[in-house]
mmCIF file of C-alpha atoms in Angstrom:
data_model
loop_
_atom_site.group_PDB
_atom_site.id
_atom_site.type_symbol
_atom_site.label_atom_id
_atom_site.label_comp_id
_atom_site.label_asym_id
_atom_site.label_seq_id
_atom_site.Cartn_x
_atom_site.Cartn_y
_atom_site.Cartn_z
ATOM 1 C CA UNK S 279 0.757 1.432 -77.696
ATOM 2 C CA UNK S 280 4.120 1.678 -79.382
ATOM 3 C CA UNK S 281 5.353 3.242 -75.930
ATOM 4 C CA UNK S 282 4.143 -0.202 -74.114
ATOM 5 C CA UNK S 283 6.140 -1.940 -76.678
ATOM 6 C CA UNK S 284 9.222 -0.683 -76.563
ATOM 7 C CA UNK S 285 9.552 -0.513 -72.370
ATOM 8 C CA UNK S 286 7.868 -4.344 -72.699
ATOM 9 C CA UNK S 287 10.797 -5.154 -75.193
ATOM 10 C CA UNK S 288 13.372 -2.995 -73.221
ATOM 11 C CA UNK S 289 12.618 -4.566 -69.704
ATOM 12 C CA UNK S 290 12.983 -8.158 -71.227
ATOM 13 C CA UNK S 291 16.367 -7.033 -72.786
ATOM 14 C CA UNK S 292 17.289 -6.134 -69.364
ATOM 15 C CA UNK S 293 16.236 -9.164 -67.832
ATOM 16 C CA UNK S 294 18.213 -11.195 -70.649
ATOM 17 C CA UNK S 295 21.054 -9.083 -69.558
ATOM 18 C CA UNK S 296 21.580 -10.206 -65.903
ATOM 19 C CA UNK S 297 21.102 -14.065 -66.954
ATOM 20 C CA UNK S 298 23.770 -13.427 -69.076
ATOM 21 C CA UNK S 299 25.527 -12.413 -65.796
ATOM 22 C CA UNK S 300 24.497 -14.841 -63.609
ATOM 23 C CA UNK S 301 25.258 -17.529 -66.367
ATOM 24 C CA UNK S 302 28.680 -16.508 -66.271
ATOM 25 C CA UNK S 303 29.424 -16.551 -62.549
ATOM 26 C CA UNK S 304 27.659 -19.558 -61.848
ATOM 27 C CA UNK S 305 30.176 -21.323 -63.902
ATOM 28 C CA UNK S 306 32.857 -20.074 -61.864
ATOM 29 C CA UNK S 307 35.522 -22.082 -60.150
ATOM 30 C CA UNK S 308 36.823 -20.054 -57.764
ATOM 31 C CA UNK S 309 35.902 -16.454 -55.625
ATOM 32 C CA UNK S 310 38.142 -14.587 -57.688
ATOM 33 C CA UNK S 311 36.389 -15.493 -60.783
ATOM 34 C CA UNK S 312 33.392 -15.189 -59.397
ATOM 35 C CA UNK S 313 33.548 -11.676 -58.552
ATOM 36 C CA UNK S 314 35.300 -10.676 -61.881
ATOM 37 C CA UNK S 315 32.321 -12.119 -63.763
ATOM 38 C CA UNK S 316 30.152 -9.935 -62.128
ATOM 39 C CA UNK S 317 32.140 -6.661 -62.532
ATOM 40 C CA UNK S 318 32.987 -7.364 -65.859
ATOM 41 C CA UNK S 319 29.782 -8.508 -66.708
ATOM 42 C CA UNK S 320 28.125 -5.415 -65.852
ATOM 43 C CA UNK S 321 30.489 -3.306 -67.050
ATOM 44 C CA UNK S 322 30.284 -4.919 -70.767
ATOM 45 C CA UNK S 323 26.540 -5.777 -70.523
ATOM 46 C CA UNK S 324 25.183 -2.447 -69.243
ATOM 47 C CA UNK S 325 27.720 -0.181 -69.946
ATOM 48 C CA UNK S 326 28.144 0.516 -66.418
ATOM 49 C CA UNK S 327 31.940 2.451 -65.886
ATOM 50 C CA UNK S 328 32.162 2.094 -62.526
ATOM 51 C CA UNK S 329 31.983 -1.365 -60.622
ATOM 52 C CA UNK S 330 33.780 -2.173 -57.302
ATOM 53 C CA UNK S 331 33.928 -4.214 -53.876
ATOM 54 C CA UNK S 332 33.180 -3.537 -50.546
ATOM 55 C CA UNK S 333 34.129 -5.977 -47.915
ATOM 56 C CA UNK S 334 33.316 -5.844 -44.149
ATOM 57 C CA UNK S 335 36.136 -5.150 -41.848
ATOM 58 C CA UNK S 336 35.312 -8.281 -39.610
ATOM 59 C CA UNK S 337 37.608 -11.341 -38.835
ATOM 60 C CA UNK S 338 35.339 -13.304 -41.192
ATOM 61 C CA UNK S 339 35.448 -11.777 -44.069
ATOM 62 C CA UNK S 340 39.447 -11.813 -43.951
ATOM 63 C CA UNK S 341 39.771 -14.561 -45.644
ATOM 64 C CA UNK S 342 37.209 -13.450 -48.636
ATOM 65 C CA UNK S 343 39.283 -9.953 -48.600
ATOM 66 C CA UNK S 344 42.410 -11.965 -48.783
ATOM 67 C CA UNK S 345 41.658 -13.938 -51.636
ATOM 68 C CA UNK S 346 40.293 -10.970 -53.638
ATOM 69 C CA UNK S 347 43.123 -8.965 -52.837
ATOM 70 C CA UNK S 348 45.626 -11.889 -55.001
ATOM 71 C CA UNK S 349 44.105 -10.697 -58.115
ATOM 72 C CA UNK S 350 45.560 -7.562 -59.540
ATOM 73 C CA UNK S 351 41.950 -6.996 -61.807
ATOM 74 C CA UNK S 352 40.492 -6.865 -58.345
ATOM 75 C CA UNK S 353 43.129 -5.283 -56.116
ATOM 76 C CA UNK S 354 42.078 -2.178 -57.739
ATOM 77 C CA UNK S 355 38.291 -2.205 -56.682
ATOM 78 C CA UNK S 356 38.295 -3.516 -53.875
ATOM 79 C CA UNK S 357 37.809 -2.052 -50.489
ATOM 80 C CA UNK S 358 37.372 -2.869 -46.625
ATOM 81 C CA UNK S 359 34.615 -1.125 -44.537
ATOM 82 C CA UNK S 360 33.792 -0.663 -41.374
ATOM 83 C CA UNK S 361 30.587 -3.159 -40.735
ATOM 84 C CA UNK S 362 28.784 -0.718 -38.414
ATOM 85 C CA UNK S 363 29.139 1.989 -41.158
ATOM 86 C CA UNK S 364 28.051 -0.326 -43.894
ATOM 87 C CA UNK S 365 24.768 -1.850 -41.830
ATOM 88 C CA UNK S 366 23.728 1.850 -41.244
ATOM 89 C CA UNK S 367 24.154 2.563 -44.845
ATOM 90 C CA UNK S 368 22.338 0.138 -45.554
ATOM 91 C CA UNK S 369 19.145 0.749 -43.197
ATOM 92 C CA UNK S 370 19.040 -2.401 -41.699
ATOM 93 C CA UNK S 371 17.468 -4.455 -44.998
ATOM 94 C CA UNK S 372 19.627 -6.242 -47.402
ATOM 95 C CA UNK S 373 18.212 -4.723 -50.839
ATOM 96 C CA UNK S 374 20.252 -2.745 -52.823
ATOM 97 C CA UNK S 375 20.122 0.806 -52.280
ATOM 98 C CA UNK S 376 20.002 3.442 -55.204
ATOM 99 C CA UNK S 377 20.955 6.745 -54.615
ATOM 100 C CA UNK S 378 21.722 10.247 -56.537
ATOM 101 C CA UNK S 379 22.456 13.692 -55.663
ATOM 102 C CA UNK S 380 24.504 14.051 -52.073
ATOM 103 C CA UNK S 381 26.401 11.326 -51.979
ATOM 104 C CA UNK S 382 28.926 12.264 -49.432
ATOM 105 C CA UNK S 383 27.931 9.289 -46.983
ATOM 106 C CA UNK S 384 28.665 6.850 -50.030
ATOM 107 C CA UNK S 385 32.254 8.058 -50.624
ATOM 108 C CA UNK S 386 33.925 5.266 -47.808
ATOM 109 C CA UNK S 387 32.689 2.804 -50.195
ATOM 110 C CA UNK S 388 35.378 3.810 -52.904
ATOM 111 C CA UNK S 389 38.169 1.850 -53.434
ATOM 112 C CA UNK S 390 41.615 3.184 -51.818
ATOM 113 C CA UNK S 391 43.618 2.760 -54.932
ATOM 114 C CA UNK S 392 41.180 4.579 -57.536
ATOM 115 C CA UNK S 393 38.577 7.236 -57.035
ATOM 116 C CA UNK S 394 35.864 7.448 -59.075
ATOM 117 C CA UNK S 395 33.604 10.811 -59.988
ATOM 118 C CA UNK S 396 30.281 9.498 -59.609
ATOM 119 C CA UNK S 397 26.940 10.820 -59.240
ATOM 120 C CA UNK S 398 24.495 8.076 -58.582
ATOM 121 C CA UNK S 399 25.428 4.757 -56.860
ATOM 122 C CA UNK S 400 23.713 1.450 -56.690
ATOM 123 C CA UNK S 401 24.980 -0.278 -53.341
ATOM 124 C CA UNK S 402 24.132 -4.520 -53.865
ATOM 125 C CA UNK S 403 24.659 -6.321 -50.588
ATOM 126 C CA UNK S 404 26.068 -9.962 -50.613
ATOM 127 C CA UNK S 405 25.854 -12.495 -48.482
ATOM 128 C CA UNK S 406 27.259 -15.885 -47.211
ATOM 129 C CA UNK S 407 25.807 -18.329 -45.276
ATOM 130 C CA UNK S 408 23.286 -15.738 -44.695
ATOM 131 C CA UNK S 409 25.531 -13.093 -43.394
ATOM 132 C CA UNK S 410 26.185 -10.164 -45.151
ATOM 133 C CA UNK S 411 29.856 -9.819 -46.366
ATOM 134 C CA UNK S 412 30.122 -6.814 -48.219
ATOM 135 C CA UNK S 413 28.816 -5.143 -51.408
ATOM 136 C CA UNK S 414 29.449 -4.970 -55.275
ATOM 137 C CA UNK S 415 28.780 -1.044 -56.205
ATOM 138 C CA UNK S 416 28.420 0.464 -59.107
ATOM 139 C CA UNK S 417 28.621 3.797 -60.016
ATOM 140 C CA UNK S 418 27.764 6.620 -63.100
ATOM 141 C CA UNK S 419 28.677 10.452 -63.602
ATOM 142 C CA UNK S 420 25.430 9.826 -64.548
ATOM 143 C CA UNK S 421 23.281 11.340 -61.956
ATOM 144 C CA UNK S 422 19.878 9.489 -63.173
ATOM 145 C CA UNK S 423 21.796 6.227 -63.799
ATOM 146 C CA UNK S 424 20.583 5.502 -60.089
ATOM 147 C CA UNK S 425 17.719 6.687 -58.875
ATOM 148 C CA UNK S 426 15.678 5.640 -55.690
ATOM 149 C CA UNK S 427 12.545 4.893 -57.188
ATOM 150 C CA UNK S 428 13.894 2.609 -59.071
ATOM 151 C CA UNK S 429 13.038 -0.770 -59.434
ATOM 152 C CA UNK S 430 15.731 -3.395 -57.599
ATOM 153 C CA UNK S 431 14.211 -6.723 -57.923
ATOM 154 C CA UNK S 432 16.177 -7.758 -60.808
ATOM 155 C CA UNK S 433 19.324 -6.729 -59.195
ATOM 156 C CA UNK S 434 18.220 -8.040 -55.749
ATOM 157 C CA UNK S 435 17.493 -11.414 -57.502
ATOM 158 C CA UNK S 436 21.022 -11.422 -59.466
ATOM 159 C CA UNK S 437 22.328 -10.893 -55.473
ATOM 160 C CA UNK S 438 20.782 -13.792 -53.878
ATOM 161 C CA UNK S 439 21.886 -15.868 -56.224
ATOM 162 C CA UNK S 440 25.519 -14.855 -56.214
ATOM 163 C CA UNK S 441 25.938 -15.077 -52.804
ATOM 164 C CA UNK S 442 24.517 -18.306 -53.165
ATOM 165 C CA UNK S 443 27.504 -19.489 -55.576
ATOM 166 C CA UNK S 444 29.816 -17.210 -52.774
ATOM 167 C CA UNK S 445 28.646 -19.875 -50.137
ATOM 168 C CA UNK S 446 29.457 -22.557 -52.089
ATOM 169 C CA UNK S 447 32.473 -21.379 -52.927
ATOM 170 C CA UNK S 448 33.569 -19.885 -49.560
ATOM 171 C CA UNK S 449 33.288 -23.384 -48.392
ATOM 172 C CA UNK S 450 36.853 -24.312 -50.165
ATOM 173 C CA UNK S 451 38.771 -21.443 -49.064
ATOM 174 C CA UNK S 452 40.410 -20.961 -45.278
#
């Protein structure tokens, strides 16, 4: 019973956890801050060391890209992939993917300007206007960190509704 308890009382601290998140980028003004609230949300709330951006190499995501690319927190995880590359990674679904052990096929993913030694990956898909536009990845030397039986709805959920704010948001810039 005392096993029940504590994964009951962990799970809800983990759900607590991403509103904190989301309550902090839905208040965002602008792209820039919306995507810093996310990786520095993670990274303080989770304790996550790795957390980066992957945008699609398509005409319109330049703008998105652009815009990211201003701020010098972001300039440093932040990437441009190829969209073909990224839909196959993906396996044609927009859930996030978890994944541990060979990792090889995640490594165009990593940001130009840093490398990162990670053993598991979590690979979030965002959208706008019901495109997808890129990811938000994290990453741990931890190789269980990820795993792919692991549970993504909270992290799927925390997606949708960022990319929901992206829309929004996406609909002031040019």
């Amino acid at each position: 019973m005392d096993v029940i308890r504590y994964l009951l009382k962990r799970n809800e601290e983990i759900a607590l956890g991403f509103q904190r998140i989301e309550e902090r980028f839905a208040r965002a003004p602008d792209i820039v801050r919306l995507f810093s609230s996310w990786i520095s949300g993670m990274m303080e709330v989770f304790a996550i060391p790795f957390v980066w951006v992957s945008i699609l190499n398509e005409d319109r995501t330049f703008s998105i890209f652009n815009t990211l690319e201003q701020s010098p927190f972001l300039r440093e995880r932040l990437n441009r992939v190829d969209a073909d590359y990224f839909l196959e990674l993906l396996g044609g679904d927009v859930k996030p993917v978890l994944a541990n052990g060979n990792l090889k096929s995640f490594y165009r993913l990593l940001p130009p300007r840093n490398k990162y030694f990670i053993r598991s990956i979590a690979v979030v898909p965002i959208e706008s206007s019901g495109s997808v536009v890129g990811s938000i990845n994290h990453g741990d030397f931890l190789p269980d960190r990820y795993d792919p039986a692991m549970d993504v709805s909270l992290l799927q959920n925390l997606a949708y509704r960022f990319s929901m704010r992206l829309t929004d948001l996406c609909r002031g810039i040019s």
